[in-house]
Tab-separated table of C-alpha atoms in Angstrom:
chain	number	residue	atom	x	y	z
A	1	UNK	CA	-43.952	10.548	-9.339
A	2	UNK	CA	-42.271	8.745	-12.180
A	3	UNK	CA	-41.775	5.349	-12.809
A	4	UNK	CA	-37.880	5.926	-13.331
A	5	UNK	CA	-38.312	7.837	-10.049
A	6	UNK	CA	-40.201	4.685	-8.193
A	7	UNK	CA	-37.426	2.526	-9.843
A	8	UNK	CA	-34.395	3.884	-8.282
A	9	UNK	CA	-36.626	4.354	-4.986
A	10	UNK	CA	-37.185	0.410	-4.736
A	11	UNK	CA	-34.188	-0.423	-5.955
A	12	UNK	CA	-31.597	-1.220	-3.729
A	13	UNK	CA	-28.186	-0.052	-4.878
A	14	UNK	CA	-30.104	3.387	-5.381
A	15	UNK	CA	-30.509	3.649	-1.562
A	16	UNK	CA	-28.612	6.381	-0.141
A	17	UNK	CA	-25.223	5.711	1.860
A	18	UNK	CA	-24.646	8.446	3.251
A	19	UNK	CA	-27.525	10.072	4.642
A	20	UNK	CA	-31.149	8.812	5.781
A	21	UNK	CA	-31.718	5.393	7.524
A	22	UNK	CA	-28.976	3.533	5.728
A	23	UNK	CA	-25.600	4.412	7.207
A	24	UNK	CA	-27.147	4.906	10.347
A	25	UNK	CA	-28.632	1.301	10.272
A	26	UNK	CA	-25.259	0.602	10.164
A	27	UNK	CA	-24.191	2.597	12.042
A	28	UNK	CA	-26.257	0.915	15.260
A	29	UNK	CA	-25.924	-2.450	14.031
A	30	UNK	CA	-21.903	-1.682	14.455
A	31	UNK	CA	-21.820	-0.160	17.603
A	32	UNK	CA	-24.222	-3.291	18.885
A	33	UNK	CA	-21.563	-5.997	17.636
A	34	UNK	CA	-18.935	-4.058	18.811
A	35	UNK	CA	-20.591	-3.824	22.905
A	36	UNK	CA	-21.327	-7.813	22.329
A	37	UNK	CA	-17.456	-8.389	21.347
A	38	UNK	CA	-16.505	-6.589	24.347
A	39	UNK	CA	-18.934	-7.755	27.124
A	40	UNK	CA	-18.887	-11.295	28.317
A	41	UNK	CA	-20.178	-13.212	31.449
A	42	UNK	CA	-17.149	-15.870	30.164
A	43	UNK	CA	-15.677	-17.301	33.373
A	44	UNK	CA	-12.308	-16.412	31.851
A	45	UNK	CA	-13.412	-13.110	30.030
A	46	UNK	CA	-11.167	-10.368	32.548
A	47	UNK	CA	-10.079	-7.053	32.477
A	48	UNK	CA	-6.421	-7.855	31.114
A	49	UNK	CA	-8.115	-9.666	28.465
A	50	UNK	CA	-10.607	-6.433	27.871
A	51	UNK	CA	-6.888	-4.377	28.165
A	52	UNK	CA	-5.165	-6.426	25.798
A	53	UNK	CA	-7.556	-6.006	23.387
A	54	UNK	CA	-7.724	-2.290	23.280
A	55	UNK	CA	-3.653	-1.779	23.467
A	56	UNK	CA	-3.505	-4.307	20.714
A	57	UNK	CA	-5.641	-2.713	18.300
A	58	UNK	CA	-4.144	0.400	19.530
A	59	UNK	CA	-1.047	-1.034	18.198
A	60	UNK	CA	-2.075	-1.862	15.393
A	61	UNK	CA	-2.994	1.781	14.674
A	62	UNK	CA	-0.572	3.335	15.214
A	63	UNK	CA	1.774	0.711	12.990
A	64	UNK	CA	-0.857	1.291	10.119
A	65	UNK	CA	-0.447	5.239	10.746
A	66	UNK	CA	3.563	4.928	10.499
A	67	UNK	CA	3.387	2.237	7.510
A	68	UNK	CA	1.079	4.790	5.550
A	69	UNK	CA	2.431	8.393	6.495
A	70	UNK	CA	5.680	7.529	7.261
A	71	UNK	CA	7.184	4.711	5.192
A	72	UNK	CA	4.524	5.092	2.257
A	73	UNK	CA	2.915	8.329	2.120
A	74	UNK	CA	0.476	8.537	-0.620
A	75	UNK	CA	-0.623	10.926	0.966
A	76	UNK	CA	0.713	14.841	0.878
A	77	UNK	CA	-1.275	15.856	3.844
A	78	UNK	CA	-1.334	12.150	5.559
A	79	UNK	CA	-4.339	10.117	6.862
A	80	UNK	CA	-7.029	12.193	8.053
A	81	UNK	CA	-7.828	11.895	11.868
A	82	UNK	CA	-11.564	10.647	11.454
A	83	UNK	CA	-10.106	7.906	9.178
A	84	UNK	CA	-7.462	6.672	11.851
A	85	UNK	CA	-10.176	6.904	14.396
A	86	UNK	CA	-12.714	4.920	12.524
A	87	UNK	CA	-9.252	2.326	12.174
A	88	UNK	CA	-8.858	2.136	15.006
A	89	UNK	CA	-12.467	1.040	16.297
A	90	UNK	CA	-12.211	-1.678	13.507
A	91	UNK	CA	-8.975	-2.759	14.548
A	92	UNK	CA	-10.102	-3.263	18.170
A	93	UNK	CA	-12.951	-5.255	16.864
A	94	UNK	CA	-10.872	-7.592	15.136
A	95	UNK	CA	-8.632	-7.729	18.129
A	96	UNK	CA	-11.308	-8.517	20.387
A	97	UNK	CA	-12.221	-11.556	18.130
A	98	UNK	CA	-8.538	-12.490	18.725
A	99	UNK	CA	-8.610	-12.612	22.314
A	100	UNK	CA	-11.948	-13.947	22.746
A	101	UNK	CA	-11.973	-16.394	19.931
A	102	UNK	CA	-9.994	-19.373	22.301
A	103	UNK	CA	-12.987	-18.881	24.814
A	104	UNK	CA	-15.652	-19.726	22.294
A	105	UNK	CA	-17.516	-22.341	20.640
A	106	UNK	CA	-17.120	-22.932	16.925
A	107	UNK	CA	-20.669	-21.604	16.595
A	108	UNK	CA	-20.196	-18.838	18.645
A	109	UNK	CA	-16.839	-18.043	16.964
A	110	UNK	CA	-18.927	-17.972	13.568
A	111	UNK	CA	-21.341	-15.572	14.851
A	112	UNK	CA	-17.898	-13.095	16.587
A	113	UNK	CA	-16.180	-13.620	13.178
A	114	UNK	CA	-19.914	-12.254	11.285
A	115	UNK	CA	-20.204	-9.639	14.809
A	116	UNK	CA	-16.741	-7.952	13.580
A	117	UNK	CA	-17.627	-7.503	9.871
A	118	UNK	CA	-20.282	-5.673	10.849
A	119	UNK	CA	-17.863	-3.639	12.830
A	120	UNK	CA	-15.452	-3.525	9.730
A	121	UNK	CA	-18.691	-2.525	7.529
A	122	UNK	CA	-19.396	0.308	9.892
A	123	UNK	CA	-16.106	1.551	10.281
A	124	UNK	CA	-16.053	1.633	6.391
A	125	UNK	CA	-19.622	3.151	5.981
A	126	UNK	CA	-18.725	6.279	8.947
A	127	UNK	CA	-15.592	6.435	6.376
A	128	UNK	CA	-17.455	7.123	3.194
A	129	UNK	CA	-19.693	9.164	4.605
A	130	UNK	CA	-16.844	11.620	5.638
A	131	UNK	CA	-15.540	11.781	1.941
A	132	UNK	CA	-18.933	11.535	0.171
A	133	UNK	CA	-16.992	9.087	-2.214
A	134	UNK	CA	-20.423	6.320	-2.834
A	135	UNK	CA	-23.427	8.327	-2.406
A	136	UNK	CA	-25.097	4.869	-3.341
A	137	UNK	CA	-23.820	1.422	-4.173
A	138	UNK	CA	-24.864	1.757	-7.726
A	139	UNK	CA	-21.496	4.605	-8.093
A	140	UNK	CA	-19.236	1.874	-6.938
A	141	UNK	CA	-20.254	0.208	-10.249
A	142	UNK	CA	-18.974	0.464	-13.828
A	143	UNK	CA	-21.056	3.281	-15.273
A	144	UNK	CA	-23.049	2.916	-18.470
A	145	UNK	CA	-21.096	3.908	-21.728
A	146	UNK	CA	-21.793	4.524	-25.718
A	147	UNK	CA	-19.964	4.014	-28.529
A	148	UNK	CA	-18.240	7.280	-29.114
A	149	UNK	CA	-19.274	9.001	-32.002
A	150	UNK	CA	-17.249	9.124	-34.623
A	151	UNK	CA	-16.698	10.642	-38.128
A	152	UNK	CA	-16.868	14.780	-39.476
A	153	UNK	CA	-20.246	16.487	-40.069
A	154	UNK	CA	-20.289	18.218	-43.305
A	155	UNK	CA	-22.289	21.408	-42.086
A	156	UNK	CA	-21.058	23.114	-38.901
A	157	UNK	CA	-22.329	26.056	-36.902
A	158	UNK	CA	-19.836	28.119	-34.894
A	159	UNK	CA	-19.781	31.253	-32.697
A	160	UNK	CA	-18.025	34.001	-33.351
A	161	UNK	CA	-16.092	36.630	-30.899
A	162	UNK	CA	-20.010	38.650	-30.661
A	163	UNK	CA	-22.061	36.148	-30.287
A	164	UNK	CA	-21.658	32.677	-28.419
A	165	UNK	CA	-22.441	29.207	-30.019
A	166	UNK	CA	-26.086	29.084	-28.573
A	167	UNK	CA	-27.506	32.530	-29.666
A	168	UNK	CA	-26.752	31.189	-33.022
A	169	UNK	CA	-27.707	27.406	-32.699
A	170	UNK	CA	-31.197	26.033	-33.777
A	171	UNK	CA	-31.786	22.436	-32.119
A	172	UNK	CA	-33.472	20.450	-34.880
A	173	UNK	CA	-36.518	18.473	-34.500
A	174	UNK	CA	-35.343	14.705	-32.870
A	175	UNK	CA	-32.296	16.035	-30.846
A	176	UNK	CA	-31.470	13.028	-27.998
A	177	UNK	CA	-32.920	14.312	-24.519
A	178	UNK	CA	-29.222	12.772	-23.177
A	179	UNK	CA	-25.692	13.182	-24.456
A	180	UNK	CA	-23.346	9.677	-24.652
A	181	UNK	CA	-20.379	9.111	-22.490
A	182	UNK	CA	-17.591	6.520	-23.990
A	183	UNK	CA	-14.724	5.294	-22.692
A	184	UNK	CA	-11.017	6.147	-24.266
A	185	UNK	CA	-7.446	5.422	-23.978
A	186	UNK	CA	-5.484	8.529	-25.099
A	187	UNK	CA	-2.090	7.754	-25.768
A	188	UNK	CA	0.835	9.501	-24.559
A	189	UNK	CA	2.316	9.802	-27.964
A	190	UNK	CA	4.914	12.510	-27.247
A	191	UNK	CA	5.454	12.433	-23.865
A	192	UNK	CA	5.808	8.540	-23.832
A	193	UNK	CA	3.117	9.135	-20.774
A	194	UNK	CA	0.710	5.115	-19.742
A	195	UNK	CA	-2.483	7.392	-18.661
A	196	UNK	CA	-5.238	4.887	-17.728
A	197	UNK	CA	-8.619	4.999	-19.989
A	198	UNK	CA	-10.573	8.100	-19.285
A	199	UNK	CA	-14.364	9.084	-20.574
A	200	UNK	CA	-15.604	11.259	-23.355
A	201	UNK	CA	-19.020	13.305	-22.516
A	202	UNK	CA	-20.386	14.078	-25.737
A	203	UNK	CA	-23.733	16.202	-25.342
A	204	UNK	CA	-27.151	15.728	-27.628
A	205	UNK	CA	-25.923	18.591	-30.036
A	206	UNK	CA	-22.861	17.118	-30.816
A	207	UNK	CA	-24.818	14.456	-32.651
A	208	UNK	CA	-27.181	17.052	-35.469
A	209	UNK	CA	-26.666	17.852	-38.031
A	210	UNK	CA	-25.472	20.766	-38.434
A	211	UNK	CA	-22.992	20.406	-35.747
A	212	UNK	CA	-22.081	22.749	-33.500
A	213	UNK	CA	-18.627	23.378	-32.880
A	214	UNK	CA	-18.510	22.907	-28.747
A	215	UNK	CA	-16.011	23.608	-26.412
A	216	UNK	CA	-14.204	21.020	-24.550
A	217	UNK	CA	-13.369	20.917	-20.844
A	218	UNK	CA	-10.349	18.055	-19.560
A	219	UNK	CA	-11.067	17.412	-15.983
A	220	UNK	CA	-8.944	15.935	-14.011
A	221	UNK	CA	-9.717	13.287	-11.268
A	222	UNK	CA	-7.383	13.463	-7.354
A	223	UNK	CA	-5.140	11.460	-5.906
A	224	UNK	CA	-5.578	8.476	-4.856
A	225	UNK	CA	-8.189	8.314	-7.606
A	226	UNK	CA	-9.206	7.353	-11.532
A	227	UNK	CA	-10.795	9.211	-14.206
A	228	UNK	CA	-14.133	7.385	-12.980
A	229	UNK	CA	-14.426	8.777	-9.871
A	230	UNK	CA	-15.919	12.114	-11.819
A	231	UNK	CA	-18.150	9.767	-13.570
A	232	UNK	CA	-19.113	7.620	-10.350
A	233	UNK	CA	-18.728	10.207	-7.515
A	234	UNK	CA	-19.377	13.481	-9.188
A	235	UNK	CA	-22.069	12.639	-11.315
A	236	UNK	CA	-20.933	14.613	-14.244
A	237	UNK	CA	-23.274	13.095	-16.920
A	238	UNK	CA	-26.031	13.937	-14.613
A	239	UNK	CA	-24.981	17.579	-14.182
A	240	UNK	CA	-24.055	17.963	-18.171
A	241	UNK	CA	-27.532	16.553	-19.308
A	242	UNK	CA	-29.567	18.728	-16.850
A	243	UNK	CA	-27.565	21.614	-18.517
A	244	UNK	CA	-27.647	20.357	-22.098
A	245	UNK	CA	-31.504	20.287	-21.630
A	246	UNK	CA	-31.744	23.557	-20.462
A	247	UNK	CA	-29.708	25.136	-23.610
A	248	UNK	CA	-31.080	23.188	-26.769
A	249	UNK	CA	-28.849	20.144	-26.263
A	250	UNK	CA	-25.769	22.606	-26.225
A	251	UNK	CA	-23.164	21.474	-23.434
A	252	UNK	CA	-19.369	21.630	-23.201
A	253	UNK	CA	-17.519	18.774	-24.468
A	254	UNK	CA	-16.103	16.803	-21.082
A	255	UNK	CA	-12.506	14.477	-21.970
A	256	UNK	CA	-12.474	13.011	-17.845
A	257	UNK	CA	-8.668	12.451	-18.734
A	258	UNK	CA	-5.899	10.225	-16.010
A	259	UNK	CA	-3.306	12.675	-15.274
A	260	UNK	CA	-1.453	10.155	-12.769
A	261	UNK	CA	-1.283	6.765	-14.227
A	262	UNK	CA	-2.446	4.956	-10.967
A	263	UNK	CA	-4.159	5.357	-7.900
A	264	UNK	CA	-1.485	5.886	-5.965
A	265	UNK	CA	1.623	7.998	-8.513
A	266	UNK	CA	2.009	11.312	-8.584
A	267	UNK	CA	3.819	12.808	-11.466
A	268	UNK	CA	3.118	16.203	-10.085
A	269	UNK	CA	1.486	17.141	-14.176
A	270	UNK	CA	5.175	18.420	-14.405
A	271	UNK	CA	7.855	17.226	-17.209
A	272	UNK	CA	10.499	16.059	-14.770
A	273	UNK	CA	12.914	12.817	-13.792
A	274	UNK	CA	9.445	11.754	-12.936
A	275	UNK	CA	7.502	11.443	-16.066
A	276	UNK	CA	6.365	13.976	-18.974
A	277	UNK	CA	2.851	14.345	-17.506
A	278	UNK	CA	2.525	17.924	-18.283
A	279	UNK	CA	3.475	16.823	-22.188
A	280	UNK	CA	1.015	14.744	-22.024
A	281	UNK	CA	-1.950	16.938	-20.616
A	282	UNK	CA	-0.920	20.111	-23.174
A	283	UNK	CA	0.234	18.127	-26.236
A	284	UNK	CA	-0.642	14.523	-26.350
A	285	UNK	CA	-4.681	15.205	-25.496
A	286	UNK	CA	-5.782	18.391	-27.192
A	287	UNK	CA	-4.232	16.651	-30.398
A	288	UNK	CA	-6.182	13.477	-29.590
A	289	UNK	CA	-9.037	15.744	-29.143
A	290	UNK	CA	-8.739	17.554	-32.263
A	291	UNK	CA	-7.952	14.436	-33.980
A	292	UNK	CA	-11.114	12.700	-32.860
A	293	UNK	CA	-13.762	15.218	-32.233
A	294	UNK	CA	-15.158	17.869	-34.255
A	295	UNK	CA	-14.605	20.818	-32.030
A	296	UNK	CA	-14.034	24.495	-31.352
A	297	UNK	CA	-10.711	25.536	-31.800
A	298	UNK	CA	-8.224	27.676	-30.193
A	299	UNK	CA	-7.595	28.427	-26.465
A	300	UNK	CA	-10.851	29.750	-25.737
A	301	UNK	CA	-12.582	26.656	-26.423
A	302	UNK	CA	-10.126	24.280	-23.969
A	303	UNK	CA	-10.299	24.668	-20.449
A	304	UNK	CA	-8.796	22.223	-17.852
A	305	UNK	CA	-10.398	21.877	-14.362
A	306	UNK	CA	-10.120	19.108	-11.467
A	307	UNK	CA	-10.321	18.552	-7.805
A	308	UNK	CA	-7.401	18.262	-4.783
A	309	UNK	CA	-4.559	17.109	-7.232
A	310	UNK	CA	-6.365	17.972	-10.236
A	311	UNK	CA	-7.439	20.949	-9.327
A	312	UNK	CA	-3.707	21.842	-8.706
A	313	UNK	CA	-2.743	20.148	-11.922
A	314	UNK	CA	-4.933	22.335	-13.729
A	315	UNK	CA	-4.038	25.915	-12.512
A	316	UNK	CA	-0.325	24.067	-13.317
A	317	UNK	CA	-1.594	23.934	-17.134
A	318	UNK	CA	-3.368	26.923	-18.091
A	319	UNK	CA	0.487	28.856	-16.294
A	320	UNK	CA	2.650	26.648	-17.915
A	321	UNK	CA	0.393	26.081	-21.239
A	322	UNK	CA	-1.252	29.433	-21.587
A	323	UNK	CA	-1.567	28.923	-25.527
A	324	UNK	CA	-3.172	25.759	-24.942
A	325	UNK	CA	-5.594	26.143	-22.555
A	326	UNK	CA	-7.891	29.583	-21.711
A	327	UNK	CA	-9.905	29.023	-18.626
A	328	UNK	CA	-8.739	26.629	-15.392
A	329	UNK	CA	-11.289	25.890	-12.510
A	330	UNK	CA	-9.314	24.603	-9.171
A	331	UNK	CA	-11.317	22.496	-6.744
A	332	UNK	CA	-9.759	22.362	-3.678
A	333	UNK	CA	-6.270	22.145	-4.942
A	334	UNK	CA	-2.860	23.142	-3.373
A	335	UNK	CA	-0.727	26.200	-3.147
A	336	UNK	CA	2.019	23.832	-4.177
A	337	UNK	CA	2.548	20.689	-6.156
A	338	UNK	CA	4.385	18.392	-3.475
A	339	UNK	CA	5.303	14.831	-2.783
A	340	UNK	CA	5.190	15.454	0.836
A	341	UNK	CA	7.775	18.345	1.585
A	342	UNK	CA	9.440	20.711	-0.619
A	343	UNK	CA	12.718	19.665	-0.557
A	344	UNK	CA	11.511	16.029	-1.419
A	345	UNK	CA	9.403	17.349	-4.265
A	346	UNK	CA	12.444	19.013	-5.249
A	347	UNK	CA	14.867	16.461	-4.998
A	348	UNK	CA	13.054	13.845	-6.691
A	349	UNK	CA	11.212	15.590	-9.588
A	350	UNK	CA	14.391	18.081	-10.575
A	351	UNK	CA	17.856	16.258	-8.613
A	352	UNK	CA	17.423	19.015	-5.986
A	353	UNK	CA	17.523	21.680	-8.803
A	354	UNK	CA	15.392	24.525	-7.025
A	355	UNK	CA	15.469	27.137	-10.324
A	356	UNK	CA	13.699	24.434	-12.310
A	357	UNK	CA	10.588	23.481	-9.964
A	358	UNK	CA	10.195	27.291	-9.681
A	359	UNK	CA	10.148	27.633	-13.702
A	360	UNK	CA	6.595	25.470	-12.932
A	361	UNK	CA	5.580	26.492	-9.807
A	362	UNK	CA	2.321	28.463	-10.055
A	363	UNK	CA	2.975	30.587	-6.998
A	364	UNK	CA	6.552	31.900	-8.586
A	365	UNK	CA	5.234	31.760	-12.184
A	366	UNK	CA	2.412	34.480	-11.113
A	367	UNK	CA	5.213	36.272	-9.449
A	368	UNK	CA	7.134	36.796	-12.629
A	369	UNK	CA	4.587	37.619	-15.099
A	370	UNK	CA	1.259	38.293	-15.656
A	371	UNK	CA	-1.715	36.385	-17.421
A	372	UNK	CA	-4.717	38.898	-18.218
A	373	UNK	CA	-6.283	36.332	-20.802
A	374	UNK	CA	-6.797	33.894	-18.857
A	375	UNK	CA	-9.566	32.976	-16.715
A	376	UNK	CA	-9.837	31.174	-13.731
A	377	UNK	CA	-12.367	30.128	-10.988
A	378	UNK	CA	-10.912	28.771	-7.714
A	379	UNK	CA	-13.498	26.432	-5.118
A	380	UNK	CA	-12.691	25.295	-1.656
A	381	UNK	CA	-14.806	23.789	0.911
A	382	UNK	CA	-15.417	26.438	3.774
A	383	UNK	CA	-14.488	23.470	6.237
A	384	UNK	CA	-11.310	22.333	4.063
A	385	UNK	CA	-8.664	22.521	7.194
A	386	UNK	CA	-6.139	21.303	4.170
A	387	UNK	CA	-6.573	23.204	1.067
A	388	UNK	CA	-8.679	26.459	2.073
A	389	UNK	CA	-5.598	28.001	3.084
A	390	UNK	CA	-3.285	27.507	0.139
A	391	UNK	CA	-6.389	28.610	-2.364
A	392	UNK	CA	-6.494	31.725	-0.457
A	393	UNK	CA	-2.900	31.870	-1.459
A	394	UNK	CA	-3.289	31.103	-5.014
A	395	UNK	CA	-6.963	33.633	-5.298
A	396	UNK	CA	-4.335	36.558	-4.221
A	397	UNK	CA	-1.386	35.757	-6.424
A	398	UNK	CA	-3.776	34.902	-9.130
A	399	UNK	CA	-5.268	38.510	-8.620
A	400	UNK	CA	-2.052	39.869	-8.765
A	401	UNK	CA	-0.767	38.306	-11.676
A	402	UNK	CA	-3.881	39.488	-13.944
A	403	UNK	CA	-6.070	36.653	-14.192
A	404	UNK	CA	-9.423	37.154	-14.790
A	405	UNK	CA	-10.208	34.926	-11.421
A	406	UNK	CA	-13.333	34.306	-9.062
A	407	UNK	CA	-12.862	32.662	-5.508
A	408	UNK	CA	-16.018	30.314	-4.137
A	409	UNK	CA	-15.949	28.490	-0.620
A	410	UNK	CA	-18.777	25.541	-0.503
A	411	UNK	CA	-19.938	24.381	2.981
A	412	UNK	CA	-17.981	21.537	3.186
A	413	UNK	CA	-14.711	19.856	3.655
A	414	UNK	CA	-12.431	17.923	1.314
A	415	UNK	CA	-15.128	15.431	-0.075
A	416	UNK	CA	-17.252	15.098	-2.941
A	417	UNK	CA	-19.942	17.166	-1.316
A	418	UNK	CA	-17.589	20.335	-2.191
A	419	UNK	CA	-16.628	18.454	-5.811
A	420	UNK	CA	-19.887	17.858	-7.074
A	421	UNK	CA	-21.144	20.872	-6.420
A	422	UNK	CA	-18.372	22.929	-7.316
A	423	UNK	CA	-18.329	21.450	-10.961
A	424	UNK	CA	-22.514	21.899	-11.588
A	425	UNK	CA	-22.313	25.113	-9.904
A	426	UNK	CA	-19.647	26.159	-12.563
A	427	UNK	CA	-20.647	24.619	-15.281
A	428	UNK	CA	-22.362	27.926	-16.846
A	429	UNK	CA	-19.300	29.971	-15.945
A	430	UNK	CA	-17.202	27.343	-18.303
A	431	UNK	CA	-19.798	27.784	-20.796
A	432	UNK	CA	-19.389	31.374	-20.659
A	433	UNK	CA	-15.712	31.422	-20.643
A	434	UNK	CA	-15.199	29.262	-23.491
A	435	UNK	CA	-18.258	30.968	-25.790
A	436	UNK	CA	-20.688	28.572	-25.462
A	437	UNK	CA	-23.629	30.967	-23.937
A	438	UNK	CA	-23.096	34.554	-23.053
């Protein structure tokens, strides 16, 4: 065992979340709190007090579930049930402190108020878990990032239409075991598009010289979500420099670009009333890239890919931008971009103007014409109750329209156990699609 490997053993905020003792340490400590809450030899501690409790934080879930699927909906497919439920058991903590907290002593209300976080933790922890989102508290922090590198190498080594970048690429002697990630703003010079700051995966290669002209891949993050989620959550660095070591410091390029603007919008990666998101993915980044980086050129050498949103956003691009971009890979993404319905994605992208959300729909797009040079690689999670449906819909009418496509199903649901995997376990097939191994 290494000492890197004892390291992030020891070390706390390497500790798992969710799997192994931790969550479920948390999980008991919860459910303990919660049965101390509830039961009371309190002269004054009845059943209508016990009743009140549970209606009120059953209340209070159900105004939480109305407030966020039916007033705000962020949402396209609403609030998952194992998140309300998981709501609701913190909610009827914290309403249990409310009716027992008159009964108590201010000591004893101390130790009820500390009993109810640990409900509120638990709730949280059973939460992640179900999404995947923190496999360990070190991916809720800022990740570590490099000065980009900057500047044009002189010499430069290229594939060619017979033979892909790494069957003519010699790694010289000192090549870094681990590519650099930075952090950039790209600005939404013609589109007029605020994206937050992405990332920039560059991989050992990119930094010899000779350079080798790589590929470059934009993914795309969901929604809610930031361009650090793939960084955090999906542990692409991790999954580039294991493949970067097995291929003589050869990777793709990775621009981790913010499609959305916040959290919480949803442009739909469409030029509408909206915003001029898809402007900004199919103009305003490749030229940053090209301006920037020292890269392959040409639609073979971009590809797009993301998950749930993303993913949808990026099946959007390589139909609506096929001289852009070559090669799409859809995680999990939908069979339509929405805001909810269709007639309220209609109404407020186009002004109700049906004939212009088809011109960018995928499904009618595929329906009209056909795309045999482009490639395309769509991944579900077998368990997705959401999405797997509408990607079977988009496989077929992506087979029909000519696109070189491959459909994958990942045990799993909607969670970053599907996303991480799907992007390592298609990371060669990107390579391969945009010549950087055969």
């Amino acid at each position: 065992m290494t000492t890197l490997t004892l390291a992030t053993r020891w070390n706390p905020i390497d500790w798992p979340l969710t799997h192994g003792p931790v969550p479920y340490a948390v999980l008991a400590a919860g459910w303990a709190a919660l049965a101390l809450l509830a039961l009371s030899r309190h002269e004054r501690w009845r059943a209508p007090r016990m009743l009140g409790a549970l209606l009120l934080g059953g209340l209070l879930t159900l105004l939480v579930k109305i407030a966020v699927d039916d007033w705000w909906r962020p949402f396209p497919e609403g609030t998952p049930d194992f998140v309300l439920r998981w709501i609701a058991v913190a909610l009827f903590g914290i309403a249990l402190l409310c009716f027992r907290a008159p009964l108590l002593t201010v000591r004893r209300r101390l130790f009820a108020v500390g009993g109810v976080a640990l409900v509120v933790v638990m709730a949280a922890s059973q939460v992640n878990r179900g999404f995947d989102q923190y496999p360990t508290a070190r991916a809720m922090l800022a990740p570590h990032t490099d000065e980009l590198t900057t500047g044009r190498a002189a010499a430069t080594v290229q594939g060619t239409p017979g033979r892909p970048l790494a069957e003519v690429w010699h790694a010289p002697p000192g090549l870094p075991d681990k590519g650099t990630l930075s952090p950039v703003t790209i600005p939404g010079t013609k589109s007029g598009f605020t994206a937050r700051p992405g990332y920039v995966y560059l991989p050992p290669a990119y930094r010899a010289n000779p350079r080798p002209l790589l590929p470059v891949v934009v993914l795309l993050p969901g929604q809610p979500g930031a361009p650090e989620d793939w960084v955090n959550s999906g542990a692409i660095r991790e999954s580039l420099d294991a493949f970067a070591a097995e291929h003589q410091g050869l990777a793709p390029i990775v621009v981790v670009a913010d499609q959305t603007g916040g959290n919480f919008s949803n442009p739909l990666c469409m030029d509408s009333r909206i915003a001029k998101s898809q402007t900004y993915l199919a103009a305003d980044i490749p030229d940053w890239i090209h301006h920037n980086l020292q890269t392959a050129t040409g639609r073979g050498s971009l590809a797009i890919g993301g998950l749930s949103l993303g993913g949808t956003c990026a099946i959007q691009l390589a139909l609506n931008a096929p001289e852009v971009y070559g090669t799409f890979l859809d995680i999990s993404g939908q069979d339509e971009p929405t805001l909810g319905t269709h007639q309220e994605t209609v109404d407020k992208a186009f002004g109700g103007d049906e004939a212009a959300f088809a011109a960018v729909d995928p499904m009618h797009l595929m329906a009209a014409r056909k795309f045999p040079d482009t490639a395309g690689m769509i991944v579900v999670g077998a368990d997705d109750p959401w999405y797997r449906p509408g990607q079977e819909k988009i496989h077929a009418a992506a087979q029909a329209a000519g696109i070189k496509v491959g459909y994958q199903t990942i045990p799993g649901w909607h969670s970053w156990v599907v996303f991480r995997q799907a992007f390592e376990q298609n990371l060669p097939w990107l390579a391969q699609q945009t010549g950087l191994i055969r």
